[in-house]
PDB file of C-alpha atoms and ligand atoms in Angstrom:
ATOM      1  CA  MET R   1     -78.043-118.948 -77.329  1.00  0.00           C
ATOM      2  CA  LYS R   2     -79.715-115.536 -77.467  1.00  0.00           C
ATOM      3  CA  ALA R   3     -78.958-113.133 -80.300  1.00  0.00           C
ATOM      4  CA  ILE R   4     -80.460-110.091 -78.561  1.00  0.00           C
ATOM      5  CA  TYR R   5     -79.026-109.603 -75.078  1.00  0.00           C
ATOM      6  CA  LYS R   6     -79.017-107.050 -72.251  1.00  0.00           C
ATOM      7  CA  PRO R   7     -75.604-105.339 -72.144  1.00  0.00           C
ATOM      8  CA  GLN R   8     -73.904-105.125 -68.758  1.00  0.00           C
ATOM      9  CA  GLY R   9     -71.489-102.624 -67.191  1.00  0.00           C
ATOM     10  CA  ARG R  10     -70.385 -99.678 -69.335  1.00  0.00           C
ATOM     11  CA  ALA R  11     -72.221-100.965 -72.395  1.00  0.00           C
ATOM     12  CA  ALA R  12     -75.523-100.724 -70.497  1.00  0.00           C
ATOM     13  CA  GLU R  13     -75.061 -96.956 -70.469  1.00  0.00           C
ATOM     14  CA  TYR R  14     -75.502 -97.039 -74.256  1.00  0.00           C
ATOM     15  CA  ALA R  15     -78.392 -99.396 -74.807  1.00  0.00           C
ATOM     16  CA  PRO R  16     -80.738-101.719 -72.922  1.00  0.00           C
ATOM     17  CA  LEU R  17     -80.650-104.297 -75.747  1.00  0.00           C
ATOM     18  CA  ALA R  18     -78.007-105.208 -78.318  1.00  0.00           C
ATOM     19  CA  VAL R  19     -77.046-107.785 -80.907  1.00  0.00           C
ATOM     20  CA  ASN R  20     -73.632-108.691 -82.309  1.00  0.00           C
ATOM     21  CA  LEU R  21     -73.948-109.936 -85.880  1.00  0.00           C
ATOM     22  CA  TYR R  22     -70.349-110.904 -86.530  1.00  0.00           C
ATOM     23  CA  THR R  23     -67.665-112.774 -84.679  1.00  0.00           C
ATOM     24  CA  GLY R  24     -64.671-110.515 -85.136  1.00  0.00           C
ATOM     25  CA  CYS R  25     -64.156-107.123 -86.696  1.00  0.00           C
ATOM     26  CA  GLY R  26     -61.923-106.067 -89.554  1.00  0.00           C
ATOM     27  CA  HIS R  27     -61.540-102.442 -88.481  1.00  0.00           C
ATOM     28  CA  GLY R  28     -58.524-103.364 -86.387  1.00  0.00           C
ATOM     29  CA  CYS R  29     -58.788-100.582 -83.800  1.00  0.00           C
ATOM     30  CA  THR R  30     -55.713-100.657 -81.586  1.00  0.00           C
ATOM     31  CA  TYR R  31     -57.778 -99.874 -78.475  1.00  0.00           C
ATOM     32  CA  CYS R  32     -60.388-102.583 -79.132  1.00  0.00           C
ATOM     33  CA  TRP R  33     -61.381-104.486 -75.999  1.00  0.00           C
ATOM     34  CA  ALA R  34     -63.546-107.067 -77.760  1.00  0.00           C
ATOM     35  CA  PRO R  35     -60.964-109.863 -78.303  1.00  0.00           C
ATOM     36  CA  GLN R  36     -60.148-109.806 -74.577  1.00  0.00           C
ATOM     37  CA  VAL R  37     -63.811-109.860 -73.523  1.00  0.00           C
ATOM     38  CA  LEU R  38     -64.642-112.607 -76.022  1.00  0.00           C
ATOM     39  CA  ARG R  39     -61.447-114.483 -75.160  1.00  0.00           C
ATOM     40  CA  MET R  40     -60.397-114.634 -78.781  1.00  0.00           C
ATOM     41  CA  GLU R  41     -56.938-114.435 -80.271  1.00  0.00           C
ATOM     42  CA  PRO R  42     -56.569-110.873 -81.622  1.00  0.00           C
ATOM     43  CA  ALA R  43     -55.211-112.245 -84.910  1.00  0.00           C
ATOM     44  CA  LYS R  44     -58.389-114.282 -85.391  1.00  0.00           C
ATOM     45  CA  PHE R  45     -60.747-111.538 -84.181  1.00  0.00           C
ATOM     46  CA  PHE R  46     -59.293-108.869 -86.470  1.00  0.00           C
ATOM     47  CA  GLY R  47     -58.108-111.114 -89.308  1.00  0.00           C
ATOM     48  CA  ALA R  48     -60.990-113.505 -89.898  1.00  0.00           C
ATOM     49  CA  PRO R  49     -64.328-111.924 -88.968  1.00  0.00           C
ATOM     50  CA  LYS R  50     -67.374-113.903 -90.006  1.00  0.00           C
ATOM     51  CA  PRO R  51     -71.159-113.896 -89.490  1.00  0.00           C
ATOM     52  CA  ARG R  52     -72.195-115.568 -86.244  1.00  0.00           C
ATOM     53  CA  ALA R  53     -73.561-119.032 -86.859  1.00  0.00           C
ATOM     54  CA  ASP R  54     -77.348-119.059 -87.406  1.00  0.00           C
ATOM     55  CA  ILE R  55     -77.535-115.426 -86.369  1.00  0.00           C
ATOM     56  CA  LEU R  56     -80.578-114.607 -88.509  1.00  0.00           C
ATOM     57  CA  VAL R  57     -82.509-117.628 -87.194  1.00  0.00           C
ATOM     58  CA  GLN R  58     -81.722-116.648 -83.602  1.00  0.00           C
ATOM     59  CA  LEU R  59     -82.556-113.040 -84.320  1.00  0.00           C
ATOM     60  CA  GLU R  60     -85.958-113.954 -85.750  1.00  0.00           C
ATOM     61  CA  ARG R  61     -86.762-115.962 -82.629  1.00  0.00           C
ATOM     62  CA  ASP R  62     -85.664-113.179 -80.265  1.00  0.00           C
ATOM     63  CA  ALA R  63     -87.416-110.458 -82.279  1.00  0.00           C
ATOM     64  CA  GLN R  64     -90.679-112.417 -82.011  1.00  0.00           C
ATOM     65  CA  ARG R  65     -90.216-112.668 -78.265  1.00  0.00           C
ATOM     66  CA  LEU R  66     -89.510-108.926 -77.930  1.00  0.00           C
ATOM     67  CA  GLN R  67     -92.172-107.758 -80.373  1.00  0.00           C
ATOM     68  CA  GLY R  68     -93.519-104.378 -79.254  1.00  0.00           C
ATOM     69  CA  SER R  69     -90.646-103.663 -76.835  1.00  0.00           C
ATOM     70  CA  PRO R  70     -90.102 -99.900 -76.395  1.00  0.00           C
ATOM     71  CA  HIS R  71     -86.320-100.406 -76.152  1.00  0.00           C
ATOM     72  CA  PRO R  72     -84.141 -99.974 -79.243  1.00  0.00           C
ATOM     73  CA  VAL R  73     -81.743-102.767 -80.181  1.00  0.00           C
ATOM     74  CA  LEU R  74     -78.161-101.558 -80.652  1.00  0.00           C
ATOM     75  CA  LEU R  75     -76.070-102.953 -83.536  1.00  0.00           C
ATOM     76  CA  CYS R  76     -73.312-103.694 -82.457  1.00  0.00           C
ATOM     77  CA  PHE R  77     -70.959-103.557 -79.442  1.00  0.00           C
ATOM     78  CA  ALA R  78     -68.490-106.396 -80.030  1.00  0.00           C
ATOM     79  CA  CYS R  79     -68.145-105.928 -83.786  1.00  0.00           C
ATOM     80  CA  ASP R  80     -69.051-103.316 -86.388  1.00  0.00           C
ATOM     81  CA  PRO R  81     -72.214-103.988 -88.425  1.00  0.00           C
ATOM     82  CA  TYR R  82     -70.637-102.192 -91.400  1.00  0.00           C
ATOM     83  CA  GLN R  83     -67.098-103.510 -91.268  1.00  0.00           C
ATOM     84  CA  PRO R  84     -65.427-104.324 -94.620  1.00  0.00           C
ATOM     85  CA  CYS R  85     -66.660-107.944 -94.862  1.00  0.00           C
ATOM     86  CA  GLU R  86     -70.268-106.675 -94.782  1.00  0.00           C
ATOM     87  CA  ASP R  87     -69.705-105.876 -98.482  1.00  0.00           C
ATOM     88  CA  ARG R  88     -69.524-109.624 -99.077  1.00  0.00           C
ATOM     89  CA  HIS R  89     -72.107-110.924 -96.607  1.00  0.00           C
ATOM     90  CA  ARG R  90     -74.808-108.216 -96.665  1.00  0.00           C
ATOM     91  CA  LEU R  91     -75.885-109.510 -93.278  1.00  0.00           C
ATOM     92  CA  THR R  92     -76.799-106.236 -91.595  1.00  0.00           C
ATOM     93  CA  ARG R  93     -79.595-105.306 -93.994  1.00  0.00           C
ATOM     94  CA  SER R  94     -81.175-108.750 -93.484  1.00  0.00           C
ATOM     95  CA  ALA R  95     -80.903-108.334 -89.721  1.00  0.00           C
ATOM     96  CA  LEU R  96     -82.520-104.902 -89.897  1.00  0.00           C
ATOM     97  CA  GLU R  97     -85.389-106.340 -91.947  1.00  0.00           C
ATOM     98  CA  VAL R  98     -86.027-108.967 -89.266  1.00  0.00           C
ATOM     99  CA  LEU R  99     -86.030-106.398 -86.453  1.00  0.00           C
ATOM    100  CA  LEU R 100     -88.224-103.923 -88.312  1.00  0.00           C
ATOM    101  CA  GLU R 101     -90.754-106.607 -89.297  1.00  0.00           C
ATOM    102  CA  HIS R 102     -91.298-107.210 -85.598  1.00  0.00           C
ATOM    103  CA  GLY R 103     -91.803-103.543 -84.809  1.00  0.00           C
ATOM    104  CA  LEU R 104     -88.484-103.065 -83.007  1.00  0.00           C
ATOM    105  CA  ALA R 105     -86.533 -99.831 -83.132  1.00  0.00           C
ATOM    106  CA  VAL R 106     -82.797-100.007 -83.785  1.00  0.00           C
ATOM    107  CA  SER R 107     -79.784 -97.898 -83.020  1.00  0.00           C
ATOM    108  CA  ILE R 108     -76.772 -98.317 -85.296  1.00  0.00           C
ATOM    109  CA  LEU R 109     -73.228 -97.739 -84.025  1.00  0.00           C
ATOM    110  CA  SER R 110     -70.567 -97.908 -86.698  1.00  0.00           C
ATOM    111  CA  LYS R 111     -67.204 -96.689 -87.946  1.00  0.00           C
ATOM    112  CA  GLY R 112     -68.085 -97.910 -91.433  1.00  0.00           C
ATOM    113  CA  GLY R 113     -68.642 -94.442 -92.944  1.00  0.00           C
ATOM    114  CA  LEU R 114     -70.630 -94.471 -96.161  1.00  0.00           C
ATOM    115  CA  ARG R 115     -70.894 -98.261 -96.046  1.00  0.00           C
ATOM    116  CA  ALA R 116     -73.053 -97.668 -92.993  1.00  0.00           C
ATOM    117  CA  ALA R 117     -75.292 -95.266 -94.914  1.00  0.00           C
ATOM    118  CA  ARG R 118     -76.570 -97.725 -97.469  1.00  0.00           C
ATOM    119  CA  ASP R 119     -79.396 -99.100 -95.319  1.00  0.00           C
ATOM    120  CA  LEU R 120     -80.645 -95.705 -94.189  1.00  0.00           C
ATOM    121  CA  ASP R 121     -83.507 -95.953 -96.695  1.00  0.00           C
ATOM    122  CA  LEU R 122     -84.843 -98.936 -94.747  1.00  0.00           C
ATOM    123  CA  LEU R 123     -84.771 -97.055 -91.449  1.00  0.00           C
ATOM    124  CA  ALA R 124     -86.195 -93.844 -92.896  1.00  0.00           C
ATOM    125  CA  ALA R 125     -89.183 -95.710 -94.380  1.00  0.00           C
ATOM    126  CA  SER R 126     -90.055 -97.435 -91.111  1.00  0.00           C
ATOM    127  CA  PRO R 127     -92.394 -95.934 -88.476  1.00  0.00           C
ATOM    128  CA  GLN R 128     -90.253 -96.838 -85.462  1.00  0.00           C
ATOM    129  CA  PRO R 129     -87.951 -94.173 -83.914  1.00  0.00           C
ATOM    130  CA  HIS R 130     -84.595 -95.410 -85.165  1.00  0.00           C
ATOM    131  CA  ALA R 131     -81.241 -93.844 -84.345  1.00  0.00           C
ATOM    132  CA  PHE R 132     -78.070 -93.822 -86.403  1.00  0.00           C
ATOM    133  CA  GLY R 133     -74.738 -93.299 -84.689  1.00  0.00           C
ATOM    134  CA  ALA R 134     -71.024 -93.276 -85.388  1.00  0.00           C
ATOM    135  CA  SER R 135     -68.004 -93.568 -83.142  1.00  0.00           C
ATOM    136  CA  LEU R 136     -65.782 -90.538 -83.594  1.00  0.00           C
ATOM    137  CA  THR R 137     -62.400 -90.327 -81.927  1.00  0.00           C
ATOM    138  CA  ALA R 138     -60.660 -87.772 -84.152  1.00  0.00           C
ATOM    139  CA  LEU R 139     -61.270 -85.290 -86.939  1.00  0.00           C
ATOM    140  CA  SER R 140     -57.742 -85.716 -88.201  1.00  0.00           C
ATOM    141  CA  PRO R 141     -57.562 -88.643 -90.679  1.00  0.00           C
ATOM    142  CA  GLU R 142     -53.935 -89.203 -89.671  1.00  0.00           C
ATOM    143  CA  LEU R 143     -54.743 -89.601 -85.979  1.00  0.00           C
ATOM    144  CA  SER R 144     -57.731 -91.798 -86.768  1.00  0.00           C
ATOM    145  CA  SER R 145     -55.708 -94.072 -89.044  1.00  0.00           C
ATOM    146  CA  GLN R 146     -53.068 -94.555 -86.344  1.00  0.00           C
ATOM    147  CA  TRP R 147     -55.681 -95.926 -83.935  1.00  0.00           C
ATOM    148  CA  GLU R 148     -58.377 -97.276 -86.297  1.00  0.00           C
ATOM    149  CA  PRO R 149     -56.363 -98.304 -89.350  1.00  0.00           C
ATOM    150  CA  LEU R 150     -59.104-100.025 -91.338  1.00  0.00           C
ATOM    151  CA  ALA R 151     -62.172 -98.011 -90.307  1.00  0.00           C
ATOM    152  CA  ALA R 152     -63.631 -95.301 -92.523  1.00  0.00           C
ATOM    153  CA  PRO R 153     -61.999 -91.882 -92.239  1.00  0.00           C
ATOM    154  CA  PRO R 154     -63.749 -89.392 -89.918  1.00  0.00           C
ATOM    155  CA  ALA R 155     -65.042 -87.261 -92.813  1.00  0.00           C
ATOM    156  CA  GLU R 156     -66.907 -90.296 -94.197  1.00  0.00           C
ATOM    157  CA  ARG R 157     -68.472 -91.062 -90.841  1.00  0.00           C
ATOM    158  CA  LEU R 158     -69.643 -87.458 -90.619  1.00  0.00           C
ATOM    159  CA  ALA R 159     -71.040 -87.663 -94.154  1.00  0.00           C
ATOM    160  CA  ALA R 160     -73.069 -90.736 -93.181  1.00  0.00           C
ATOM    161  CA  LEU R 161     -74.401 -88.933 -90.110  1.00  0.00           C
ATOM    162  CA  ARG R 162     -75.395 -85.959 -92.219  1.00  0.00           C
ATOM    163  CA  GLN R 163     -77.281 -88.246 -94.615  1.00  0.00           C
ATOM    164  CA  ALA R 164     -79.125 -89.845 -91.713  1.00  0.00           C
ATOM    165  CA  PHE R 165     -80.047 -86.440 -90.310  1.00  0.00           C
ATOM    166  CA  GLU R 166     -81.338 -85.264 -93.683  1.00  0.00           C
ATOM    167  CA  LEU R 167     -83.517 -88.385 -93.857  1.00  0.00           C
ATOM    168  CA  GLY R 168     -85.096 -87.438 -90.531  1.00  0.00           C
ATOM    169  CA  LEU R 169     -83.415 -90.064 -88.343  1.00  0.00           C
ATOM    170  CA  SER R 170     -82.160 -89.394 -84.824  1.00  0.00           C
ATOM    171  CA  THR R 171     -78.403 -89.035 -85.061  1.00  0.00           C
ATOM    172  CA  TRP R 172     -75.824 -89.562 -82.348  1.00  0.00           C
ATOM    173  CA  ALA R 173     -72.096 -89.876 -81.851  1.00  0.00           C
ATOM    174  CA  SER R 174     -70.087 -91.902 -79.408  1.00  0.00           C
ATOM    175  CA  LEU R 175     -67.117 -89.695 -78.511  1.00  0.00           C
ATOM    176  CA  GLU R 176     -64.897 -92.342 -76.974  1.00  0.00           C
ATOM    177  CA  PRO R 177     -62.208 -93.323 -76.533  1.00  0.00           C
ATOM    178  CA  VAL R 178     -60.886 -89.776 -76.255  1.00  0.00           C
ATOM    179  CA  LEU R 179     -57.463 -89.818 -77.919  1.00  0.00           C
ATOM    180  CA  ASP R 180     -56.944 -86.060 -77.755  1.00  0.00           C
ATOM    181  CA  PRO R 181     -59.452 -83.755 -76.006  1.00  0.00           C
ATOM    182  CA  GLU R 182     -58.885 -81.008 -78.578  1.00  0.00           C
ATOM    183  CA  GLU R 183     -59.939 -83.392 -81.346  1.00  0.00           C
ATOM    184  CA  THR R 184     -63.099 -84.380 -79.494  1.00  0.00           C
ATOM    185  CA  LEU R 185     -64.072 -80.757 -78.935  1.00  0.00           C
ATOM    186  CA  ALA R 186     -63.426 -80.077 -82.629  1.00  0.00           C
ATOM    187  CA  ILE R 187     -65.713 -82.975 -83.608  1.00  0.00           C
ATOM    188  CA  ILE R 188     -68.562 -81.423 -81.636  1.00  0.00           C
ATOM    189  CA  GLU R 189     -67.954 -78.010 -83.209  1.00  0.00           C
ATOM    190  CA  ALA R 190     -67.968 -79.544 -86.686  1.00  0.00           C
ATOM    191  CA  SER R 191     -70.999 -81.787 -86.296  1.00  0.00           C
ATOM    192  CA  HIS R 192     -73.489 -80.393 -83.791  1.00  0.00           C
ATOM    193  CA  SER R 193     -75.869 -79.129 -86.482  1.00  0.00           C
ATOM    194  CA  PHE R 194     -76.525 -82.669 -87.753  1.00  0.00           C
ATOM    195  CA  VAL R 195     -75.410 -84.888 -84.836  1.00  0.00           C
ATOM    196  CA  ARG R 196     -78.168 -84.384 -82.299  1.00  0.00           C
ATOM    197  CA  HIS R 197     -77.033 -86.495 -79.359  1.00  0.00           C
ATOM    198  CA  PHE R 198     -73.548 -87.050 -77.948  1.00  0.00           C
ATOM    199  CA  LYS R 199     -72.327 -89.790 -75.633  1.00  0.00           C
ATOM    200  CA  LEU R 200     -69.192 -88.774 -73.766  1.00  0.00           C
ATOM    201  CA  GLY R 201     -66.605 -91.075 -72.248  1.00  0.00           C
ATOM    202  CA  LYS R 202     -62.848 -91.106 -71.766  1.00  0.00           C
ATOM    203  CA  LEU R 203     -59.859 -93.280 -72.563  1.00  0.00           C
ATOM    204  CA  ASN R 204     -59.443 -96.307 -70.336  1.00  0.00           C
ATOM    205  CA  TYR R 205     -56.784 -98.990 -69.876  1.00  0.00           C
ATOM    206  CA  HIS R 206     -54.124 -97.083 -71.792  1.00  0.00           C
ATOM    207  CA  ALA R 207     -50.964 -95.340 -70.594  1.00  0.00           C
ATOM    208  CA  LYS R 208     -51.955 -92.191 -72.491  1.00  0.00           C
ATOM    209  CA  ALA R 209     -55.026 -91.847 -70.255  1.00  0.00           C
ATOM    210  CA  LYS R 210     -52.793 -90.678 -67.402  1.00  0.00           C
ATOM    211  CA  GLU R 211     -51.562 -87.742 -69.523  1.00  0.00           C
ATOM    212  CA  ILE R 212     -55.024 -86.201 -69.860  1.00  0.00           C
ATOM    213  CA  ASP R 213     -56.650 -83.922 -67.276  1.00  0.00           C
ATOM    214  CA  TRP R 214     -60.110 -85.512 -67.305  1.00  0.00           C
ATOM    215  CA  ARG R 215     -61.628 -83.006 -64.930  1.00  0.00           C
ATOM    216  CA  ALA R 216     -60.634 -80.133 -67.253  1.00  0.00           C
ATOM    217  CA  TYR R 217     -61.860 -82.070 -70.281  1.00  0.00           C
ATOM    218  CA  ARG R 218     -65.216 -82.748 -68.695  1.00  0.00           C
ATOM    219  CA  ARG R 219     -65.638 -79.068 -67.779  1.00  0.00           C
ATOM    220  CA  ARG R 220     -64.789 -77.914 -71.291  1.00  0.00           C
ATOM    221  CA  VAL R 221     -66.906 -80.434 -73.160  1.00  0.00           C
ATOM    222  CA  LYS R 222     -69.896 -79.813 -70.942  1.00  0.00           C
ATOM    223  CA  GLY R 223     -69.495 -76.018 -71.327  1.00  0.00           C
ATOM    224  CA  LEU R 224     -69.297 -76.329 -75.089  1.00  0.00           C
ATOM    225  CA  LEU R 225     -72.407 -78.486 -75.341  1.00  0.00           C
ATOM    226  CA  LEU R 226     -74.399 -76.210 -73.043  1.00  0.00           C
ATOM    227  CA  ASP R 227     -73.309 -73.201 -75.131  1.00  0.00           C
ATOM    228  CA  LEU R 228     -74.524 -75.027 -78.250  1.00  0.00           C
ATOM    229  CA  GLY R 229     -77.939 -75.579 -76.670  1.00  0.00           C
ATOM    230  CA  PHE R 230     -77.616 -79.267 -75.694  1.00  0.00           C
ATOM    231  CA  TRP R 231     -79.005 -80.388 -72.331  1.00  0.00           C
ATOM    232  CA  PRO R 232     -77.642 -83.047 -69.936  1.00  0.00           C
ATOM    233  CA  ASN R 233     -79.580 -86.270 -70.275  1.00  0.00           C
ATOM    234  CA  GLU R 234     -79.057 -88.783 -67.471  1.00  0.00           C
ATOM    235  CA  ARG R 235     -81.221 -91.548 -68.941  1.00  0.00           C
ATOM    236  CA  GLN R 236     -79.161 -94.557 -69.981  1.00  0.00           C
ATOM    237  CA  GLY R 237     -79.766 -95.825 -73.504  1.00  0.00           C
ATOM    238  CA  ASP R 238     -81.610 -92.658 -74.503  1.00  0.00           C
ATOM    239  CA  PHE R 239     -80.842 -90.806 -77.746  1.00  0.00           C
ATOM    240  CA  THR R 240     -83.168 -87.815 -77.409  1.00  0.00           C
ATOM    241  CA  PRO R 241     -82.091 -85.146 -79.928  1.00  0.00           C
ATOM    242  CA  GLY R 242     -80.580 -82.021 -78.390  1.00  0.00           C
ATOM    243  CA  SER R 243     -79.119 -83.844 -75.388  1.00  0.00           C
ATOM    244  CA  TYR R 244     -75.822 -85.310 -74.227  1.00  0.00           C
ATOM    245  CA  PHE R 245     -74.980 -88.163 -71.871  1.00  0.00           C
ATOM    246  CA  ILE R 246     -71.849 -88.357 -69.707  1.00  0.00           C
ATOM    247  CA  LYS R 247     -70.781 -91.897 -68.971  1.00  0.00           C
ATOM    248  CA  HIS R 248     -69.998 -92.924 -65.426  1.00  0.00           C
ATOM    249  CA  ASP R 249     -66.258 -93.263 -66.004  1.00  0.00           C
ATOM    250  CA  LEU R 250     -65.897 -89.626 -67.118  1.00  0.00           C
ATOM    251  CA  GLY R 251     -68.281 -88.314 -64.437  1.00  0.00           C
ATOM    252  CA  ARG R 252     -66.485 -90.241 -61.695  1.00  0.00           C
ATOM    253  CA  TRP R 253     -63.242 -88.296 -62.224  1.00  0.00           C
ATOM    254  CA  VAL R 254     -65.029 -85.114 -61.306  1.00  0.00           C
ATOM    255  CA  TRP R 255     -67.121 -86.297 -58.397  1.00  0.00           C
ATOM    256  CA  SER R 256     -64.251 -88.152 -56.759  1.00  0.00           C
ATOM    257  CA  GLY R 257     -61.964 -85.112 -57.012  1.00  0.00           C
ATOM    258  CA  MET R 258     -59.308 -87.056 -58.939  1.00  0.00           C
ATOM    259  CA  SER R 259     -57.614 -85.614 -61.974  1.00  0.00           C
TER     260      SER R 259
HETATM  261  S1  SF4 O 301     -64.932-101.021 -84.771  1.00  0.00           S
HETATM  262 FE1  SF4 O 301     -65.314-101.600 -82.641  1.00  0.00          FE
HETATM  263  S2  SF4 O 301     -65.351-103.848 -82.617  1.00  0.00           S
HETATM  264 FE2  SF4 O 301     -64.407-103.178 -84.548  1.00  0.00          FE
HETATM  265  S3  SF4 O 301     -62.194-103.228 -84.128  1.00  0.00           S
HETATM  266 FE3  SF4 O 301     -62.945-101.124 -83.756  1.00  0.00          FE
HETATM  267  S4  SF4 O 301     -63.406-101.057 -81.555  1.00  0.00           S
HETATM  268 FE4  SF4 O 301     -63.246-103.239 -82.131  1.00  0.00          FE
END
């Protein structure tokens, strides 16, 4: 089985290559789609995450095969590389060492907050163009804890992004799912000086999604980013600083005329 794979569907809009280090995730986000996709019992997925069997051996083999690839490897889609059990396993740093030894660039995506910042030294010392990202759904810790009860609070995620920026890494934020458009706009206002690329999506597969005017949201978020000097970047899996990317599901609501 491959460790590094080519994401399909919506995930492909984020990265051409990815690896999932853990089976399961202890962040317990209420909107998490991973148990369904992986066909796992939610109780097992959220309650007993563990390192994937032989993941470092598989990763070494795949990294050798992909040596010199220009595409960054995203960690992770179907788990968080800096979820709470990473304190015990210290798997992510080992995985980063394997990827970096083979000259591969990485892009981190985490809600782990400052836990996610502890390997930034490794990325900052490496010549490849690495990117460090966080998922941000709210600025309000109360709203975040309702939906992401065991993830780091938003302020910690922002602090990790600021550290990455100060170390010279490309920084980015995944602004989905959108729980409240006002919160998402506030995140951009609060972070645009040190978060240099934004990926924009919406809320899917949830009754609350029908309550939001997505066309109005798209217009406002795009206007804000243009006012702040960001430019629209249509390249999938690209993290160029100073740009933003609108995912197909958010764009579709405008082009199809639905609201
Ligand atoms: S951090 Fe990601 S993988 Fe983990 S529970 Fe939340 S949505 Fe699922």
